[in-house]
PDB file of C-alpha atoms and ligand atoms in Angstrom:
ATOM      1  CA  UNK A   8      -3.601   4.769  15.418  1.00 87.00           C
ATOM      2  CA  UNK A   9      -6.271   1.286  15.285  1.00 96.00           C
ATOM      3  CA  UNK A  10      -4.502  -2.256  16.055  1.00 97.00           C
ATOM      4  CA  UNK A  11      -7.411  -4.740  16.480  1.00 98.00           C
ATOM      5  CA  UNK A  12     -11.055  -5.452  15.395  1.00 98.00           C
ATOM      6  CA  UNK A  13     -13.654  -7.303  17.242  1.00 98.00           C
ATOM      7  CA  UNK A  14     -16.651 -10.078  15.254  1.00 98.00           C
ATOM      8  CA  UNK A  15     -19.015 -10.909  17.506  1.00 98.00           C
ATOM      9  CA  UNK A  16     -20.692 -13.779  15.395  1.00 97.00           C
ATOM     10  CA  UNK A  17     -22.334 -15.337  18.347  1.00 96.00           C
ATOM     11  CA  UNK A  18     -25.908 -15.380  17.784  1.00 91.00           C
ATOM     12  CA  UNK A  19     -27.917 -18.233  16.270  1.00 90.00           C
ATOM     13  CA  UNK A  20     -28.794 -16.978  12.956  1.00 91.00           C
ATOM     14  CA  UNK A  21     -32.000 -16.968  13.947  1.00 93.00           C
ATOM     15  CA  UNK A  22     -33.421 -15.474  11.329  1.00 93.00           C
ATOM     16  CA  UNK A  23     -31.799 -18.067   8.396  1.00 95.00           C
ATOM     17  CA  UNK A  24     -33.174 -21.057   9.826  1.00 95.00           C
ATOM     18  CA  UNK A  25     -32.460 -24.094   8.991  1.00 96.00           C
ATOM     19  CA  UNK A  26     -29.455 -23.320   7.479  1.00 94.00           C
ATOM     20  CA  UNK A  27     -27.671 -22.657  10.391  1.00 94.00           C
ATOM     21  CA  UNK A  28     -29.079 -25.131  12.465  1.00 94.00           C
ATOM     22  CA  UNK A  29     -25.874 -27.247  12.283  1.00 94.00           C
ATOM     23  CA  UNK A  30     -23.807 -24.364  10.539  1.00 95.00           C
ATOM     24  CA  UNK A  31     -22.695 -21.248  12.054  1.00 96.00           C
ATOM     25  CA  UNK A  32     -24.365 -17.497   9.505  1.00 96.00           C
ATOM     26  CA  UNK A  33     -21.322 -16.519   9.366  1.00 97.00           C
ATOM     27  CA  UNK A  34     -19.632 -19.736   7.575  1.00 97.00           C
ATOM     28  CA  UNK A  35     -23.150 -18.719   5.155  1.00 97.00           C
ATOM     29  CA  UNK A  36     -21.603 -18.699   1.376  1.00 97.00           C
ATOM     30  CA  UNK A  37     -22.089 -15.513  -0.132  1.00 97.00           C
ATOM     31  CA  UNK A  38     -20.779 -16.321  -4.024  1.00 97.00           C
ATOM     32  CA  UNK A  39     -17.997 -17.838  -2.975  1.00 95.00           C
ATOM     33  CA  UNK A  40     -16.479 -16.687   0.391  1.00 96.00           C
ATOM     34  CA  UNK A  41     -18.521 -17.082   3.709  1.00 97.00           C
ATOM     35  CA  UNK A  42     -19.967 -13.787   5.592  1.00 97.00           C
ATOM     36  CA  UNK A  43     -17.733 -12.910   7.519  1.00 98.00           C
ATOM     37  CA  UNK A  44     -14.637 -13.078   5.419  1.00 98.00           C
ATOM     38  CA  UNK A  45     -16.071  -9.627   3.515  1.00 98.00           C
ATOM     39  CA  UNK A  46     -15.653  -7.996   7.915  1.00 98.00           C
ATOM     40  CA  UNK A  47     -11.998  -9.479   8.455  1.00 98.00           C
ATOM     41  CA  UNK A  48     -11.159  -8.647   4.367  1.00 98.00           C
ATOM     42  CA  UNK A  49     -12.883  -5.249   5.154  1.00 98.00           C
ATOM     43  CA  UNK A  50     -10.601  -4.948   9.006  1.00 98.00           C
ATOM     44  CA  UNK A  51      -7.500  -6.103   7.060  1.00 98.00           C
ATOM     45  CA  UNK A  52      -7.412  -3.194   4.349  1.00 97.00           C
ATOM     46  CA  UNK A  53      -8.053  -1.245   7.225  1.00 98.00           C
ATOM     47  CA  UNK A  54      -4.858  -1.705   8.105  1.00 97.00           C
ATOM     48  CA  UNK A  55      -5.917  -3.901  11.762  1.00 98.00           C
ATOM     49  CA  UNK A  56      -3.768  -6.909  12.070  1.00 96.00           C
ATOM     50  CA  UNK A  57      -5.581  -8.362  15.276  1.00 98.00           C
ATOM     51  CA  UNK A  58      -9.290  -9.606  15.142  1.00 98.00           C
ATOM     52  CA  UNK A  59     -10.959 -10.663  18.222  1.00 98.00           C
ATOM     53  CA  UNK A  60     -14.501 -12.961  17.239  1.00 98.00           C
ATOM     54  CA  UNK A  61     -16.453 -13.104  20.085  1.00 98.00           C
ATOM     55  CA  UNK A  62     -18.525 -16.496  19.380  1.00 97.00           C
ATOM     56  CA  UNK A  63     -19.533 -19.565  21.117  1.00 95.00           C
ATOM     57  CA  UNK A  64     -20.904 -23.108  21.066  1.00 93.00           C
ATOM     58  CA  UNK A  65     -21.281 -24.343  17.220  1.00 93.00           C
ATOM     59  CA  UNK A  66     -19.473 -22.041  15.801  1.00 96.00           C
ATOM     60  CA  UNK A  67     -15.192 -23.683  15.337  1.00 95.00           C
ATOM     61  CA  UNK A  68     -15.826 -23.536  11.135  1.00 97.00           C
ATOM     62  CA  UNK A  69     -14.950 -20.320  11.935  1.00 98.00           C
ATOM     63  CA  UNK A  70     -12.116 -20.993  14.485  1.00 97.00           C
ATOM     64  CA  UNK A  71     -10.856 -23.532  11.083  1.00 97.00           C
ATOM     65  CA  UNK A  72     -11.706 -21.511   8.438  1.00 98.00           C
ATOM     66  CA  UNK A  73      -8.511 -19.030   9.534  1.00 98.00           C
ATOM     67  CA  UNK A  74      -6.579 -21.334  10.524  1.00 97.00           C
ATOM     68  CA  UNK A  75      -4.336 -23.015   8.081  1.00 96.00           C
ATOM     69  CA  UNK A  76      -5.387 -26.772   7.086  1.00 95.00           C
ATOM     70  CA  UNK A  77      -2.506 -28.383   6.114  1.00 96.00           C
ATOM     71  CA  UNK A  78      -4.039 -31.895   4.915  1.00 96.00           C
ATOM     72  CA  UNK A  79      -6.096 -29.315   2.013  1.00 97.00           C
ATOM     73  CA  UNK A  80      -2.549 -27.628   1.030  1.00 97.00           C
ATOM     74  CA  UNK A  81      -1.094 -30.893   0.639  1.00 97.00           C
ATOM     75  CA  UNK A  82      -3.875 -32.614  -1.473  1.00 98.00           C
ATOM     76  CA  UNK A  83      -3.658 -29.096  -3.080  1.00 97.00           C
ATOM     77  CA  UNK A  84      -0.306 -28.829  -4.006  1.00 96.00           C
ATOM     78  CA  UNK A  85       0.296 -33.044  -5.430  1.00 97.00           C
ATOM     79  CA  UNK A  86      -3.377 -32.251  -7.562  1.00 97.00           C
ATOM     80  CA  UNK A  87      -1.450 -28.848  -9.264  1.00 97.00           C
ATOM     81  CA  UNK A  88      -4.467 -26.951  -7.979  1.00 97.00           C
ATOM     82  CA  UNK A  89      -1.665 -23.590  -7.644  1.00 96.00           C
ATOM     83  CA  UNK A  90      -4.483 -20.808  -7.712  1.00 96.00           C
ATOM     84  CA  UNK A  91      -6.576 -22.703  -4.696  1.00 96.00           C
ATOM     85  CA  UNK A  92      -3.100 -22.962  -2.796  1.00 97.00           C
ATOM     86  CA  UNK A  93      -2.344 -19.932  -2.527  1.00 97.00           C
ATOM     87  CA  UNK A  94      -5.974 -18.718  -1.633  1.00 96.00           C
ATOM     88  CA  UNK A  95      -6.278 -21.619   1.517  1.00 97.00           C
ATOM     89  CA  UNK A  96      -2.875 -19.988   2.086  1.00 97.00           C
ATOM     90  CA  UNK A  97      -3.305 -16.468   1.433  1.00 97.00           C
ATOM     91  CA  UNK A  98      -6.609 -16.279   3.659  1.00 97.00           C
ATOM     92  CA  UNK A  99      -4.436 -18.500   7.033  1.00 96.00           C
ATOM     93  CA  UNK A 100      -2.574 -15.758   7.138  1.00 96.00           C
ATOM     94  CA  UNK A 101      -4.550 -12.135   7.450  1.00 97.00           C
ATOM     95  CA  UNK A 102      -4.672 -11.689  10.154  1.00 97.00           C
ATOM     96  CA  UNK A 103      -3.667 -12.561  13.760  1.00 97.00           C
ATOM     97  CA  UNK A 104      -6.953 -14.271  15.120  1.00 98.00           C
ATOM     98  CA  UNK A 105      -8.382 -14.306  18.911  1.00 98.00           C
ATOM     99  CA  UNK A 106     -11.828 -16.398  19.158  1.00 98.00           C
ATOM    100  CA  UNK A 107     -13.922 -15.386  23.489  1.00 98.00           C
ATOM    101  CA  UNK A 108     -16.970 -17.250  24.080  1.00 97.00           C
ATOM    102  CA  UNK A 109     -19.738 -15.427  24.747  1.00 97.00           C
ATOM    103  CA  UNK A 110     -21.356 -18.151  26.597  1.00 95.00           C
ATOM    104  CA  UNK A 111     -25.072 -16.547  27.047  1.00 93.00           C
ATOM    105  CA  UNK A 112     -26.224 -15.328  24.194  1.00 91.00           C
ATOM    106  CA  UNK A 113     -27.216 -11.595  25.932  1.00 96.00           C
ATOM    107  CA  UNK A 114     -27.003  -9.342  23.410  1.00 96.00           C
ATOM    108  CA  UNK A 115     -25.240  -7.180  21.233  1.00 97.00           C
ATOM    109  CA  UNK A 116     -23.436  -5.482  23.913  1.00 98.00           C
ATOM    110  CA  UNK A 117     -22.248  -7.890  26.028  1.00 98.00           C
ATOM    111  CA  UNK A 118     -20.699  -9.430  23.456  1.00 98.00           C
ATOM    112  CA  UNK A 119     -18.638  -6.595  22.427  1.00 98.00           C
ATOM    113  CA  UNK A 120     -18.436  -6.339  26.651  1.00 98.00           C
ATOM    114  CA  UNK A 121     -16.509 -10.140  26.090  1.00 98.00           C
ATOM    115  CA  UNK A 122     -13.654  -9.007  24.086  1.00 98.00           C
ATOM    116  CA  UNK A 123     -12.808  -5.738  27.017  1.00 98.00           C
ATOM    117  CA  UNK A 124      -9.597  -8.332  27.944  1.00 98.00           C
ATOM    118  CA  UNK A 125      -8.633  -8.955  24.781  1.00 98.00           C
ATOM    119  CA  UNK A 126      -8.805  -5.170  23.413  1.00 98.00           C
ATOM    120  CA  UNK A 127      -7.333  -3.193  26.962  1.00 97.00           C
ATOM    121  CA  UNK A 128      -7.080   0.529  27.311  1.00 97.00           C
ATOM    122  CA  UNK A 129      -7.089   1.462  23.517  1.00 97.00           C
ATOM    123  CA  UNK A 130      -9.720   2.006  21.150  1.00 98.00           C
ATOM    124  CA  UNK A 131     -11.132  -0.381  19.141  1.00 98.00           C
ATOM    125  CA  UNK A 132     -12.954  -1.932  15.770  1.00 98.00           C
ATOM    126  CA  UNK A 133     -16.843  -3.443  15.757  1.00 98.00           C
ATOM    127  CA  UNK A 134     -17.765  -4.595  12.830  1.00 98.00           C
ATOM    128  CA  UNK A 135     -21.095  -6.710  12.208  1.00 98.00           C
ATOM    129  CA  UNK A 136     -20.165  -9.944  10.270  1.00 97.00           C
ATOM    130  CA  UNK A 137     -24.333  -9.456   8.881  1.00 94.00           C
ATOM    131  CA  UNK A 138     -23.098  -6.164   6.825  1.00 96.00           C
ATOM    132  CA  UNK A 139     -21.253  -6.041   3.545  1.00 97.00           C
ATOM    133  CA  UNK A 140     -19.478  -3.182   2.594  1.00 97.00           C
ATOM    134  CA  UNK A 141     -17.871  -2.455  -0.627  1.00 95.00           C
ATOM    135  CA  UNK A 142     -16.582   0.776  -0.735  1.00 96.00           C
ATOM    136  CA  UNK A 143     -13.016   2.292  -2.447  1.00 96.00           C
ATOM    137  CA  UNK A 144     -11.880   2.674   1.361  1.00 97.00           C
ATOM    138  CA  UNK A 145     -12.859   0.058   3.907  1.00 98.00           C
ATOM    139  CA  UNK A 146     -15.732   1.182   5.462  1.00 98.00           C
ATOM    140  CA  UNK A 147     -13.766   0.838   8.440  1.00 98.00           C
ATOM    141  CA  UNK A 148     -10.635   2.591   7.587  1.00 98.00           C
ATOM    142  CA  UNK A 149     -13.348   5.468   6.764  1.00 98.00           C
ATOM    143  CA  UNK A 150     -14.882   5.263  10.179  1.00 98.00           C
ATOM    144  CA  UNK A 151     -11.372   5.243  11.493  1.00 98.00           C
ATOM    145  CA  UNK A 152     -10.295   8.502   9.356  1.00 98.00           C
ATOM    146  CA  UNK A 153     -12.923  10.231  11.020  1.00 98.00           C
ATOM    147  CA  UNK A 154     -11.795   9.336  14.545  1.00 98.00           C
ATOM    148  CA  UNK A 155      -7.926  10.897  14.385  1.00 97.00           C
ATOM    149  CA  UNK A 156      -9.506  13.846  13.184  1.00 97.00           C
ATOM    150  CA  UNK A 157     -11.886  14.129  16.373  1.00 97.00           C
ATOM    151  CA  UNK A 158     -10.274  11.998  18.461  1.00 97.00           C
ATOM    152  CA  UNK A 159     -14.457   9.518  19.740  1.00 98.00           C
ATOM    153  CA  UNK A 160     -16.408   6.993  18.916  1.00 98.00           C
ATOM    154  CA  UNK A 161     -17.769   6.847  16.066  1.00 98.00           C
ATOM    155  CA  UNK A 162     -20.786   5.193  14.188  1.00 98.00           C
ATOM    156  CA  UNK A 163     -21.180   4.383  10.801  1.00 98.00           C
ATOM    157  CA  UNK A 164     -24.911   6.082   9.670  1.00 98.00           C
ATOM    158  CA  UNK A 165     -26.483   5.142   6.386  1.00 97.00           C
ATOM    159  CA  UNK A 166     -30.004   6.843   4.812  1.00 96.00           C
ATOM    160  CA  UNK A 167     -32.790   4.500   5.640  1.00 96.00           C
ATOM    161  CA  UNK A 168     -35.977   4.528   5.316  1.00 96.00           C
ATOM    162  CA  UNK A 169     -39.923   3.630   7.563  1.00 96.00           C
ATOM    163  CA  UNK A 170     -38.867  -0.296   7.286  1.00 94.00           C
ATOM    164  CA  UNK A 171     -35.755   0.413   8.019  1.00 95.00           C
ATOM    165  CA  UNK A 172     -36.315   2.518  11.525  1.00 97.00           C
ATOM    166  CA  UNK A 173     -38.132  -1.595  13.224  1.00 96.00           C
ATOM    167  CA  UNK A 174     -34.360  -2.738  11.553  1.00 94.00           C
ATOM    168  CA  UNK A 175     -31.846  -0.377  13.167  1.00 95.00           C
ATOM    169  CA  UNK A 176     -30.760   2.007  15.415  1.00 97.00           C
ATOM    170  CA  UNK A 177     -31.589   5.083  14.626  1.00 98.00           C
ATOM    171  CA  UNK A 178     -29.587   8.373  15.716  1.00 98.00           C
ATOM    172  CA  UNK A 179     -30.048  11.870  16.830  1.00 98.00           C
ATOM    173  CA  UNK A 180     -27.998  13.965  14.558  1.00 97.00           C
ATOM    174  CA  UNK A 181     -26.349  17.354  14.110  1.00 98.00           C
ATOM    175  CA  UNK A 182     -24.569  18.157  11.576  1.00 98.00           C
ATOM    176  CA  UNK A 183     -20.869  18.910  11.593  1.00 98.00           C
ATOM    177  CA  UNK A 184     -19.717  18.480   7.736  1.00 97.00           C
ATOM    178  CA  UNK A 185     -21.789  16.541   5.094  1.00 97.00           C
ATOM    179  CA  UNK A 186     -20.292  13.796   6.030  1.00 98.00           C
ATOM    180  CA  UNK A 187     -20.233  14.237  10.279  1.00 98.00           C
ATOM    181  CA  UNK A 188     -22.651  14.278  12.252  1.00 98.00           C
ATOM    182  CA  UNK A 189     -22.865  14.247  16.072  1.00 98.00           C
ATOM    183  CA  UNK A 190     -25.030  11.722  17.481  1.00 98.00           C
ATOM    184  CA  UNK A 191     -26.898  13.675  19.847  1.00 98.00           C
ATOM    185  CA  UNK A 192     -29.361  10.772  21.126  1.00 97.00           C
ATOM    186  CA  UNK A 193     -30.045   7.729  19.700  1.00 97.00           C
ATOM    187  CA  UNK A 194     -33.004   4.737  20.308  1.00 96.00           C
ATOM    188  CA  UNK A 195     -33.307   0.766  19.128  1.00 95.00           C
ATOM    189  CA  UNK A 196     -35.378  -0.482  16.549  1.00 96.00           C
ATOM    190  CA  UNK A 197     -38.156   2.502  17.422  1.00 96.00           C
ATOM    191  CA  UNK A 198     -40.504   2.453  14.506  1.00 96.00           C
ATOM    192  CA  UNK A 199     -41.620   5.148  11.949  1.00 96.00           C
ATOM    193  CA  UNK A 200     -42.964   7.820  14.585  1.00 95.00           C
ATOM    194  CA  UNK A 201     -40.336   6.842  16.797  1.00 95.00           C
ATOM    195  CA  UNK A 202     -37.827   7.516  14.394  1.00 96.00           C
ATOM    196  CA  UNK A 203     -35.640  10.275  15.313  1.00 95.00           C
ATOM    197  CA  UNK A 204     -34.346  10.827  11.589  1.00 97.00           C
ATOM    198  CA  UNK A 205     -33.930   8.310   8.539  1.00 97.00           C
ATOM    199  CA  UNK A 206     -29.657   7.911   9.894  1.00 98.00           C
ATOM    200  CA  UNK A 207     -29.412   4.473  11.294  1.00 97.00           C
ATOM    201  CA  UNK A 208     -26.359   2.477  12.609  1.00 97.00           C
ATOM    202  CA  UNK A 209     -25.176  -0.214  10.306  1.00 95.00           C
ATOM    203  CA  UNK A 210     -22.242  -2.214  11.245  1.00 95.00           C
ATOM    204  CA  UNK A 211     -19.559  -0.579  11.905  1.00 98.00           C
ATOM    205  CA  UNK A 212     -18.192   1.437  14.820  1.00 98.00           C
ATOM    206  CA  UNK A 213     -14.703   2.565  16.431  1.00 98.00           C
ATOM    207  CA  UNK A 214     -14.711   2.213  20.365  1.00 98.00           C
ATOM    208  CA  UNK A 215     -12.638   4.386  22.924  1.00 98.00           C
ATOM    209  CA  UNK A 216     -12.655   1.853  25.816  1.00 98.00           C
ATOM    210  CA  UNK A 217     -14.736   3.453  27.329  1.00 98.00           C
ATOM    211  CA  UNK A 218     -17.338   1.967  26.195  1.00 98.00           C
ATOM    212  CA  UNK A 219     -16.847  -1.072  28.340  1.00 98.00           C
ATOM    213  CA  UNK A 220     -18.191   0.658  31.641  1.00 98.00           C
ATOM    214  CA  UNK A 221     -20.548   1.936  29.574  1.00 98.00           C
ATOM    215  CA  UNK A 222     -21.920  -1.400  28.659  1.00 98.00           C
ATOM    216  CA  UNK A 223     -21.690  -2.645  32.346  1.00 98.00           C
ATOM    217  CA  UNK A 224     -23.828  -0.186  33.356  1.00 98.00           C
ATOM    218  CA  UNK A 225     -26.450  -0.109  30.878  1.00 98.00           C
ATOM    219  CA  UNK A 226     -30.046  -2.392  31.597  1.00 97.00           C
ATOM    220  CA  UNK A 227     -31.050  -4.843  29.450  1.00 96.00           C
ATOM    221  CA  UNK A 228     -33.388  -4.625  27.519  1.00 95.00           C
ATOM    222  CA  UNK A 229     -36.659  -5.969  27.438  1.00 94.00           C
ATOM    223  CA  UNK A 230     -36.180  -9.314  25.621  1.00 93.00           C
ATOM    224  CA  UNK A 231     -33.494  -9.262  28.453  1.00 95.00           C
ATOM    225  CA  UNK A 232     -30.724  -8.636  26.570  1.00 96.00           C
ATOM    226  CA  UNK A 233     -27.761  -5.653  26.494  1.00 97.00           C
ATOM    227  CA  UNK A 234     -28.480  -3.000  23.831  1.00 97.00           C
ATOM    228  CA  UNK A 235     -24.728  -2.018  22.041  1.00 98.00           C
ATOM    229  CA  UNK A 236     -27.337   1.043  21.226  1.00 98.00           C
ATOM    230  CA  UNK A 237     -28.366   1.761  24.789  1.00 97.00           C
ATOM    231  CA  UNK A 238     -24.452   1.468  25.628  1.00 98.00           C
ATOM    232  CA  UNK A 239     -23.508   4.252  23.450  1.00 98.00           C
ATOM    233  CA  UNK A 240     -26.673   6.505  24.695  1.00 98.00           C
ATOM    234  CA  UNK A 241     -25.187   5.924  28.875  1.00 98.00           C
ATOM    235  CA  UNK A 242     -21.719   7.299  26.521  1.00 98.00           C
ATOM    236  CA  UNK A 243     -22.673   9.778  25.111  1.00 98.00           C
ATOM    237  CA  UNK A 244     -23.246  12.271  28.826  1.00 97.00           C
ATOM    238  CA  UNK A 245     -19.602  11.207  28.427  1.00 95.00           C
ATOM    239  CA  UNK A 246     -18.244  11.083  25.223  1.00 97.00           C
ATOM    240  CA  UNK A 247     -19.257  12.896  22.438  1.00 98.00           C
ATOM    241  CA  UNK A 248     -20.009   9.898  19.312  1.00 98.00           C
ATOM    242  CA  UNK A 249     -19.984  10.822  15.517  1.00 98.00           C
ATOM    243  CA  UNK A 250     -21.635   8.981  13.081  1.00 98.00           C
ATOM    244  CA  UNK A 251     -20.478   9.352   9.496  1.00 98.00           C
ATOM    245  CA  UNK A 252     -22.680   9.350   6.540  1.00 98.00           C
ATOM    246  CA  UNK A 253     -20.084   6.702   4.800  1.00 98.00           C
ATOM    247  CA  UNK A 254     -18.781   5.989   1.335  1.00 97.00           C
ATOM    248  CA  UNK A 255     -19.341   3.383  -1.194  1.00 96.00           C
ATOM    249  CA  UNK A 256     -22.372   0.158  -0.907  1.00 96.00           C
ATOM    250  CA  UNK A 257     -23.702  -1.689   1.747  1.00 96.00           C
ATOM    251  CA  UNK A 258     -25.245  -4.861   1.369  1.00 95.00           C
ATOM    252  CA  UNK A 259     -27.455  -5.973   4.237  1.00 94.00           C
ATOM    253  CA  UNK A 260     -27.330  -9.939   4.674  1.00 95.00           C
ATOM    254  CA  UNK A 261     -28.782 -10.455   7.943  1.00 91.00           C
ATOM    255  CA  UNK A 262     -31.487 -11.286   6.933  1.00 90.00           C
ATOM    256  CA  UNK A 263     -32.869 -13.875   3.650  1.00 94.00           C
ATOM    257  CA  UNK A 264     -33.605 -11.563   1.283  1.00 94.00           C
ATOM    258  CA  UNK A 265     -31.152  -9.071   1.650  1.00 94.00           C
ATOM    259  CA  UNK A 266     -28.625 -12.919   1.767  1.00 96.00           C
ATOM    260  CA  UNK A 267     -29.858 -13.261  -1.444  1.00 97.00           C
ATOM    261  CA  UNK A 268     -29.689  -9.370  -2.811  1.00 96.00           C
ATOM    262  CA  UNK A 269     -26.413  -9.479  -1.304  1.00 96.00           C
ATOM    263  CA  UNK A 270     -25.540 -12.880  -3.084  1.00 97.00           C
ATOM    264  CA  UNK A 271     -26.449 -12.009  -6.557  1.00 96.00           C
ATOM    265  CA  UNK A 272     -25.300  -8.271  -7.032  1.00 96.00           C
ATOM    266  CA  UNK A 273     -21.642  -9.673  -5.455  1.00 96.00           C
ATOM    267  CA  UNK A 274     -21.766 -12.303  -7.898  1.00 97.00           C
ATOM    268  CA  UNK A 275     -23.089  -9.664 -10.748  1.00 97.00           C
ATOM    269  CA  UNK A 276     -19.583  -7.561  -9.898  1.00 95.00           C
ATOM    270  CA  UNK A 277     -17.609 -10.788 -10.534  1.00 96.00           C
ATOM    271  CA  UNK A 278     -16.598 -11.123 -14.459  1.00 96.00           C
ATOM    272  CA  UNK A 279     -16.853 -14.455 -14.452  1.00 96.00           C
ATOM    273  CA  UNK A 280     -20.586 -14.561 -13.941  1.00 96.00           C
ATOM    274  CA  UNK A 281     -21.869 -10.930 -14.431  1.00 96.00           C
ATOM    275  CA  UNK A 282     -23.396 -11.678 -18.195  1.00 96.00           C
ATOM    276  CA  UNK A 283     -24.485 -15.544 -18.023  1.00 96.00           C
ATOM    277  CA  UNK A 284     -26.453 -14.570 -14.493  1.00 96.00           C
ATOM    278  CA  UNK A 285     -27.684 -11.392 -16.455  1.00 96.00           C
ATOM    279  CA  UNK A 286     -28.888 -13.466 -18.916  1.00 96.00           C
ATOM    280  CA  UNK A 287     -29.698 -16.308 -16.708  1.00 96.00           C
ATOM    281  CA  UNK A 288     -32.071 -13.708 -14.670  1.00 94.00           C
ATOM    282  CA  UNK A 289     -34.017 -12.224 -17.637  1.00 93.00           C
ATOM    283  CA  UNK A 290     -35.004 -15.071 -18.946  1.00 92.00           C
ATOM    284  CA  UNK A 291     -36.193 -16.454 -15.148  1.00 89.00           C
TER     285      UNK A 291
HETATM  286  C1  G1P B  12     -27.695  -4.494  15.232  1.00 85.80           C
HETATM  287  C2  G1P B  12     -28.067  -3.117  16.085  1.00 85.80           C
HETATM  288  C3  G1P B  12     -28.289  -2.269  15.695  1.00 85.80           C
HETATM  289  C4  G1P B  12     -28.037  -1.476  14.275  1.00 85.80           C
HETATM  290  C5  G1P B  12     -27.288  -3.210  13.158  1.00 85.80           C
HETATM  291  C6  G1P B  12     -26.839  -3.276  12.110  1.00 85.80           C
HETATM  292  O1  G1P B  12     -29.006  -5.038  15.498  1.00 85.80           O
HETATM  293  O2  G1P B  12     -28.116  -3.628  17.388  1.00 85.80           O
HETATM  294  O3  G1P B  12     -28.256  -0.794  16.685  1.00 85.80           O
HETATM  295  O4  G1P B  12     -28.659  -0.721  13.246  1.00 85.80           O
HETATM  296  O5  G1P B  12     -27.103  -3.802  14.439  1.00 85.80           O
HETATM  297  O6  G1P B  12     -27.159  -3.898  11.093  1.00 85.80           O
HETATM  298  P1  G1P B  12     -29.404  -6.668  15.159  1.00 85.80           P
HETATM  299  O7  G1P B  12     -29.150  -6.429  13.235  1.00 85.80           O
HETATM  300  O8  G1P B  12     -27.970  -7.612  15.568  1.00 85.80           O
HETATM  301  O9  G1P B  12     -30.634  -6.532  15.480  1.00 85.80           O
END
């Protein structure tokens, strides 16, 4: 049973500057909801009720977004803007939230380690807010199902190209079923020459609690950051780890172009925008 999820949201969002100079990257809006809300809704859709968000300085807008907003609610009530009122209330009721500070930007592995006390000794999910998944069965639910079957940590995989080997962790796979792979080795952003395969790690994980010990033993990389990929490599010394080729679509909203593509494609899926937007793009 996976009860809790961790969403790391403490980075500076440098790839989005200047938009992220004074607001969290995770609060940038994709169509009409902030990036982080996609991850939260996915976790909630998978049955997760408690979410630990790793934050840093300047991230309080995230806390406000998932909190009650009595003044706004009163205003919307008075103006009889019922749809907005319901939506605003729904967001604040999505899950229980716990905010944990990462005081220094020491990498994704380090950010996840900050959740050790919150998680305790149980398996948990991790969702990186940069990745938006559009799947019939929530992507993290797909991983949880694999976890339940194999009783081991699972990471989500997607096929990538040469460019992707510079952006993602890449695994050395041993195929088990059509979509399940045993991870024999993995390396962070190896580049095309050193990549083991075209199977990339793309932002969703289910971990056994032993990952925390592995993170503690992980050496920082050459930028001084503790990478979760390196911690998983250490975990492999003691436990099996699986990869799962998910079913559905994923948008990489982690850089400006991917973010724009995600915005356009998700807007095209919305009936109220689809035709007008398509016509507009044709005429650009
Ligand atoms: C992180 C992980 C990387 C993974 C990627 C998925 O990298 O370190 O292994 O492939 O997320 O989006 P980042 O995008 O934070 O540089």
